PDB file of N, CA and C in Angstrom:
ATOM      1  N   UNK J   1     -44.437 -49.373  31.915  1.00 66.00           N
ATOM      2  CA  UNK J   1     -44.385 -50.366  32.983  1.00 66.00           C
ATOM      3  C   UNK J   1     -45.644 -50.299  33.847  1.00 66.00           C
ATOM      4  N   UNK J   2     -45.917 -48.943  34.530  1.00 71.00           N
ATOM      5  CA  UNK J   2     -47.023 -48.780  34.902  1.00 71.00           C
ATOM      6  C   UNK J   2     -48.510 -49.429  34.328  1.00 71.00           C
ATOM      7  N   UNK J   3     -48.043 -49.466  33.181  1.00 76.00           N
ATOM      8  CA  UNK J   3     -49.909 -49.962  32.359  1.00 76.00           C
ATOM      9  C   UNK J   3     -49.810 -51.236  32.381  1.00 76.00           C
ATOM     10  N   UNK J   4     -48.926 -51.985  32.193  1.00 76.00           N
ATOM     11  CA  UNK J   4     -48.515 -53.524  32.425  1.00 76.00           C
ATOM     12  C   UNK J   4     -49.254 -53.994  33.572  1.00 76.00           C
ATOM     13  N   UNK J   5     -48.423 -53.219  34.569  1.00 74.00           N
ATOM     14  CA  UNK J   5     -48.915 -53.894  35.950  1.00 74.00           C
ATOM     15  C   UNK J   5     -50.413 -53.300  36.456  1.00 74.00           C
ATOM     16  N   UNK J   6     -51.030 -52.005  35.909  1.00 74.00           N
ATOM     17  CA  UNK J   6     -52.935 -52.032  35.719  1.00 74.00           C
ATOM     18  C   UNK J   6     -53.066 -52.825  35.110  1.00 74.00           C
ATOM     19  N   UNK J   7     -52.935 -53.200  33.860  1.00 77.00           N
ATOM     20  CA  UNK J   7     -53.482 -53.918  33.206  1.00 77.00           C
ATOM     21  C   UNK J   7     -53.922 -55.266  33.852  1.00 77.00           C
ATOM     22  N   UNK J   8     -53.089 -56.207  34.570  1.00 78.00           N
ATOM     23  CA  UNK J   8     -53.071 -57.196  35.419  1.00 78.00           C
ATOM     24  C   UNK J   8     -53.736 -57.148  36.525  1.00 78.00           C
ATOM     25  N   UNK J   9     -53.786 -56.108  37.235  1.00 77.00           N
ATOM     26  CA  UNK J   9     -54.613 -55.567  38.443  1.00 77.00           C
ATOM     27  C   UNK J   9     -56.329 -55.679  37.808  1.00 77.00           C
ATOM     28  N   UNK J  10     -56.463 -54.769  37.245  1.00 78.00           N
ATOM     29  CA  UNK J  10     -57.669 -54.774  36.971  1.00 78.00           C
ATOM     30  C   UNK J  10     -58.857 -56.191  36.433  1.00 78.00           C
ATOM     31  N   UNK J  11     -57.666 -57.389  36.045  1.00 82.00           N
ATOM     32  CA  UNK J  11     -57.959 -58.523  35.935  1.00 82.00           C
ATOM     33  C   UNK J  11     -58.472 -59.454  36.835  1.00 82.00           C
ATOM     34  N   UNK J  12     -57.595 -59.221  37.920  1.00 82.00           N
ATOM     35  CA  UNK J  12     -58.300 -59.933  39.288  1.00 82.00           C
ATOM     36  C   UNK J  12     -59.079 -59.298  39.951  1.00 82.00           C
ATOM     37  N   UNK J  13     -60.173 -60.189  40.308  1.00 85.00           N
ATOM     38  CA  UNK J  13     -61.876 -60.069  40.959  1.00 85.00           C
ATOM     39  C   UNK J  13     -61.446 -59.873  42.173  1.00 85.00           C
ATOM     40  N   UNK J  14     -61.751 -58.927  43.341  1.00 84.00           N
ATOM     41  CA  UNK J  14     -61.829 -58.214  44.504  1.00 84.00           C
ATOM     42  C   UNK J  14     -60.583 -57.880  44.653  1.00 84.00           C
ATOM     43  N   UNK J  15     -59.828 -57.391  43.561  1.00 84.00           N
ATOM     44  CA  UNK J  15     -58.161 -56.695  44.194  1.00 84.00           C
ATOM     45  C   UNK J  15     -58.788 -55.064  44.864  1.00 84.00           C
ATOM     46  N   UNK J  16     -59.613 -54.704  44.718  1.00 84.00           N
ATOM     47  CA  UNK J  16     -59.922 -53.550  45.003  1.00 84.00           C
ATOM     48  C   UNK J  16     -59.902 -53.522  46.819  1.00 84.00           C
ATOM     49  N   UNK J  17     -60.096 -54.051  47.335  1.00 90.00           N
ATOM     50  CA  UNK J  17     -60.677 -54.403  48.711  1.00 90.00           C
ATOM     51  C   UNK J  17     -59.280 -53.750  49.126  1.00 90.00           C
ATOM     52  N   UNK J  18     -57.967 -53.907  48.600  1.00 90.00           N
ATOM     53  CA  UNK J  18     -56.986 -54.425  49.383  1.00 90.00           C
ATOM     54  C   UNK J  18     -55.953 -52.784  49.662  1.00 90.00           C
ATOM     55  N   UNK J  19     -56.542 -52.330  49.001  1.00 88.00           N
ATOM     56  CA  UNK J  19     -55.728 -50.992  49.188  1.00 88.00           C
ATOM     57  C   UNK J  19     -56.644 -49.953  50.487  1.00 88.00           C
ATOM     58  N   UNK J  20     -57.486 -50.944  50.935  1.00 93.00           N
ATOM     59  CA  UNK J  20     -58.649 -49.843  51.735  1.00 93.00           C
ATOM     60  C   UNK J  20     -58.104 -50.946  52.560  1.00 93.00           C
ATOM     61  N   UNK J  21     -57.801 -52.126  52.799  1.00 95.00           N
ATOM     62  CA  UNK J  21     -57.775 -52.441  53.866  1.00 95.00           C
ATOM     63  C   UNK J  21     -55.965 -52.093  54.160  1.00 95.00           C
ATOM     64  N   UNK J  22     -55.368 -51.964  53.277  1.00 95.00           N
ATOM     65  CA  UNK J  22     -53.757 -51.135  53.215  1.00 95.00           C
ATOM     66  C   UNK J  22     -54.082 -49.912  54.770  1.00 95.00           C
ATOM     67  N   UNK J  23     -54.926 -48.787  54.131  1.00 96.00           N
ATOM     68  CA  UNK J  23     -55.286 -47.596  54.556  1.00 96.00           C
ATOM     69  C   UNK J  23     -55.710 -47.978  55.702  1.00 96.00           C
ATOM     70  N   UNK J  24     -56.447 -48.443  55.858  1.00 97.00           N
ATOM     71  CA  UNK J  24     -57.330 -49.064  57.597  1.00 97.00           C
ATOM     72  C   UNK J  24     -56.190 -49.304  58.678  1.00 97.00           C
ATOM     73  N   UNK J  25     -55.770 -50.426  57.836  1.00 98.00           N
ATOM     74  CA  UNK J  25     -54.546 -51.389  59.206  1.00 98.00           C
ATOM     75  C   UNK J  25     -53.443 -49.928  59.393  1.00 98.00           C
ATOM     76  N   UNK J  26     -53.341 -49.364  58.445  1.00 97.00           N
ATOM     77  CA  UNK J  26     -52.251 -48.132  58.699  1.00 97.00           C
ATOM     78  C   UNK J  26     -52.653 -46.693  59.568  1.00 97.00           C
ATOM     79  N   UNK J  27     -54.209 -46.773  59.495  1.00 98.00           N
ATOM     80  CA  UNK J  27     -54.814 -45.310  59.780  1.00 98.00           C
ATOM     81  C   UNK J  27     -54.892 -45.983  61.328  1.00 98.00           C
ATOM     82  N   UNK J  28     -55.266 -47.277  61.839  1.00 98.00           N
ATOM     83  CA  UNK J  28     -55.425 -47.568  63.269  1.00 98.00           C
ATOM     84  C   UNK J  28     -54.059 -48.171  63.657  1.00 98.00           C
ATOM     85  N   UNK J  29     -53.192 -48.413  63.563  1.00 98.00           N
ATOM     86  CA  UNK J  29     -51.942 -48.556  64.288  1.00 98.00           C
ATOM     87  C   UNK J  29     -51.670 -47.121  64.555  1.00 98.00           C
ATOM     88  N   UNK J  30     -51.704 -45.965  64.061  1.00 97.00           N
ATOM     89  CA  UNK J  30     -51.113 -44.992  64.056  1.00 97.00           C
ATOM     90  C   UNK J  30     -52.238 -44.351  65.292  1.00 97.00           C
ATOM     91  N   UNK J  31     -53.411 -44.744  65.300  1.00 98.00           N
ATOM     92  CA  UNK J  31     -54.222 -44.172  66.304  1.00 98.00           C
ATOM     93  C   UNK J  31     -53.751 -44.575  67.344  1.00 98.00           C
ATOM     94  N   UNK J  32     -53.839 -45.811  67.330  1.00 97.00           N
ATOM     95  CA  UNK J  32     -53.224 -46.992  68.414  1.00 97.00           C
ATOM     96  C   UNK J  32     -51.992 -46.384  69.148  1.00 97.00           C
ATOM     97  N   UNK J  33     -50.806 -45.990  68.280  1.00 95.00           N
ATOM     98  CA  UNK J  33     -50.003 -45.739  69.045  1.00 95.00           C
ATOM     99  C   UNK J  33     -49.525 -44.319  69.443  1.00 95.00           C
ATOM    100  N   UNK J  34     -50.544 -43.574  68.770  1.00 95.00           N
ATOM    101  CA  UNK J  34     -50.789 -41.987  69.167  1.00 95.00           C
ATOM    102  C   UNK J  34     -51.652 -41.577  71.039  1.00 95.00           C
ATOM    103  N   UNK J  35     -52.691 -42.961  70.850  1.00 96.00           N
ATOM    104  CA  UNK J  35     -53.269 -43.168  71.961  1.00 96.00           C
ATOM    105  C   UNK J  35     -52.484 -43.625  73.234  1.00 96.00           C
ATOM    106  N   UNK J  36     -52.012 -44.631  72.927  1.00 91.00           N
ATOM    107  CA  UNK J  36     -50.462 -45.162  73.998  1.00 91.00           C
ATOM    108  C   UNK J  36     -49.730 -44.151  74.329  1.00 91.00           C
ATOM    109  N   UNK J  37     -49.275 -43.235  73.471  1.00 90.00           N
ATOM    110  CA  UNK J  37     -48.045 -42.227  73.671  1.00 90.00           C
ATOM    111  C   UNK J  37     -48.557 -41.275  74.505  1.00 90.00           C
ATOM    112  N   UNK J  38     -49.812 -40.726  74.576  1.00 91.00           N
ATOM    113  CA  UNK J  38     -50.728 -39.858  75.841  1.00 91.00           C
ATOM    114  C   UNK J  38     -50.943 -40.295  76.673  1.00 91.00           C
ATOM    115  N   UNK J  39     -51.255 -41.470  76.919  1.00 93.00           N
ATOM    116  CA  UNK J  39     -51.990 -42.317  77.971  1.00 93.00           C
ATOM    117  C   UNK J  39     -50.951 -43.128  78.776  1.00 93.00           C
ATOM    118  N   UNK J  40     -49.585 -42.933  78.491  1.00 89.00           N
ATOM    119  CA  UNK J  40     -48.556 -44.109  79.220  1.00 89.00           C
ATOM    120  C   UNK J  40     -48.071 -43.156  80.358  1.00 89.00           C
ATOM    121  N   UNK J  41     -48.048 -43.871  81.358  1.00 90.00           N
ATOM    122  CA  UNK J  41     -47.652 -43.111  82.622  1.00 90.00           C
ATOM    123  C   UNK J  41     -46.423 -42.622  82.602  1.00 90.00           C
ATOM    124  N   UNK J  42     -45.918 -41.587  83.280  1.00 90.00           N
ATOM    125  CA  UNK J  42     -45.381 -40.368  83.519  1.00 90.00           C
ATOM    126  C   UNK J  42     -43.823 -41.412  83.917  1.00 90.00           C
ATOM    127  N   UNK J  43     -43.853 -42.265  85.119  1.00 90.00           N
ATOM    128  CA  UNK J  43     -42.780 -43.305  85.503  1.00 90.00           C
ATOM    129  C   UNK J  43     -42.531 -44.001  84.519  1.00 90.00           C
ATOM    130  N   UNK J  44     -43.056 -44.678  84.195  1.00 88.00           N
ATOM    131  CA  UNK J  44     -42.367 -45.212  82.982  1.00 88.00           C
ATOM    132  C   UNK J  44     -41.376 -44.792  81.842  1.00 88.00           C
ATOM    133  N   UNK J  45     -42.424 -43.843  81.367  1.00 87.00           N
ATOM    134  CA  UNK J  45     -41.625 -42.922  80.074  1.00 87.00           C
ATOM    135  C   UNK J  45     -40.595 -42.374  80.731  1.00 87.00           C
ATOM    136  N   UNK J  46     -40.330 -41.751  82.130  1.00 88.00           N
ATOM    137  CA  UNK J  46     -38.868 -41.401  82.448  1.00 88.00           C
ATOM    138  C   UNK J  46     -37.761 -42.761  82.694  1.00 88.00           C
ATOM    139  N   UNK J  47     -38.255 -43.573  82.973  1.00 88.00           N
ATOM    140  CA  UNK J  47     -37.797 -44.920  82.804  1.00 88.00           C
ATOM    141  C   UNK J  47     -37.227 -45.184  81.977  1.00 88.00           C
ATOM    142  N   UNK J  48     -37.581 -45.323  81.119  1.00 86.00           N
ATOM    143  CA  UNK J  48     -37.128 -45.776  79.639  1.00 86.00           C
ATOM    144  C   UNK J  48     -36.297 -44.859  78.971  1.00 86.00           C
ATOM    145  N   UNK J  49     -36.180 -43.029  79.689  1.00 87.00           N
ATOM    146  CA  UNK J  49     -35.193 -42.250  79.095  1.00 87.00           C
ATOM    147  C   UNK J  49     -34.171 -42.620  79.729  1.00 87.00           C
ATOM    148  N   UNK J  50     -33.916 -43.187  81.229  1.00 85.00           N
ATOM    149  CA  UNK J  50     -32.540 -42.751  81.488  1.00 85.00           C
ATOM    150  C   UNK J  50     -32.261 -44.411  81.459  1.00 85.00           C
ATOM    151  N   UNK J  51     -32.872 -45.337  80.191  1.00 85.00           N
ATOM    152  CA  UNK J  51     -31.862 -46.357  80.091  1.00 85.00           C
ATOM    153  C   UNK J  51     -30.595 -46.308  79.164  1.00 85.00           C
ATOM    154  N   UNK J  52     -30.876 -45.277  78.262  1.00 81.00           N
ATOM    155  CA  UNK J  52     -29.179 -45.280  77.607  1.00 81.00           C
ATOM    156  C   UNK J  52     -28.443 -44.366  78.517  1.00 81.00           C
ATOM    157  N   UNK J  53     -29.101 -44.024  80.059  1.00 79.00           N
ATOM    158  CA  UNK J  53     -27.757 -42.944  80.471  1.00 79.00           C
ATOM    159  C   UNK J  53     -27.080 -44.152  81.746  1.00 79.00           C
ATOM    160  N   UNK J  54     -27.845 -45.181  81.711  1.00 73.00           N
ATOM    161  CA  UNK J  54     -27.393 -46.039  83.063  1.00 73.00           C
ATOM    162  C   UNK J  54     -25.765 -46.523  82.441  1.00 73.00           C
ATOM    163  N   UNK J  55     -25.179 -46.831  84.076  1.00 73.00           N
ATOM    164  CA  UNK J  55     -24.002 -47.324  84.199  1.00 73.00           C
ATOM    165  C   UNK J  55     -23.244 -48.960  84.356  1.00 73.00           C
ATOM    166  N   UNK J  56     -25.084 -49.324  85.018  1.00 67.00           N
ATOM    167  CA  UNK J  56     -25.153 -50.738  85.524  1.00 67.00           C
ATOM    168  C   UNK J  56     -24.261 -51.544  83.756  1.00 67.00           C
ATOM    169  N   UNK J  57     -24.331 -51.704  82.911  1.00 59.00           N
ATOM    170  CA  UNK J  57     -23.660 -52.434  81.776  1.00 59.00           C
ATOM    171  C   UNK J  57     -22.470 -52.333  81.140  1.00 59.00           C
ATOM    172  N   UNK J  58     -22.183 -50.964  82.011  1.00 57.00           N
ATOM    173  CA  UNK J  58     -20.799 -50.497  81.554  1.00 57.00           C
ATOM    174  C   UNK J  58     -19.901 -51.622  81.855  1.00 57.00           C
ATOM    175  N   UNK J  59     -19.785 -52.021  82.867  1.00 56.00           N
ATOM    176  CA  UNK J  59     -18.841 -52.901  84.027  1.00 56.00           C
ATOM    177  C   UNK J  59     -18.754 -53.930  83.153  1.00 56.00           C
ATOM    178  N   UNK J  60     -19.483 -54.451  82.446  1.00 53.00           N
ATOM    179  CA  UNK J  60     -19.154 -55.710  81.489  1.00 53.00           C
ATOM    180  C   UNK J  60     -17.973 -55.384  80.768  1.00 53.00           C
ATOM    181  N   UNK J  61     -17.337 -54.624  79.992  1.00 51.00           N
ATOM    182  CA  UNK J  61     -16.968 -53.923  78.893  1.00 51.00           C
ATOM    183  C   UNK J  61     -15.283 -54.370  79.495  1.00 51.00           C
TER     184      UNK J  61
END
């Protein structure tokens, strides 16, 4: 199965490009959001922990 689907690959003109640009878009989101995760203020991030402990939505129920 594997040689099938090289076989076809290797047929089309600039398929090569596409596995480096795979690696790229994947290697900088991950920077991206490695960078965010250091850099986001201290209030916030406690913010956002004690929203599954709030009560305010209970009252709907």
């Amino acid at each position: 199965m594997l040689k099938f689907i090289k076989g076809h690959m290797e047929t089309i003109a600039g398929i090569e490009i596409y596995p480096i640009l795979s690696l790229l878009i994947f290697f900088v989101f991950f920077v991206l959001l490695f960078w965010w995760v250091f850099t986001a203020r201290k209030d916030y991030i406690e913010s956002m922990e004690q929203i599954p402990l709030e009560t305010e939505n209970d009252q709907l129920i």
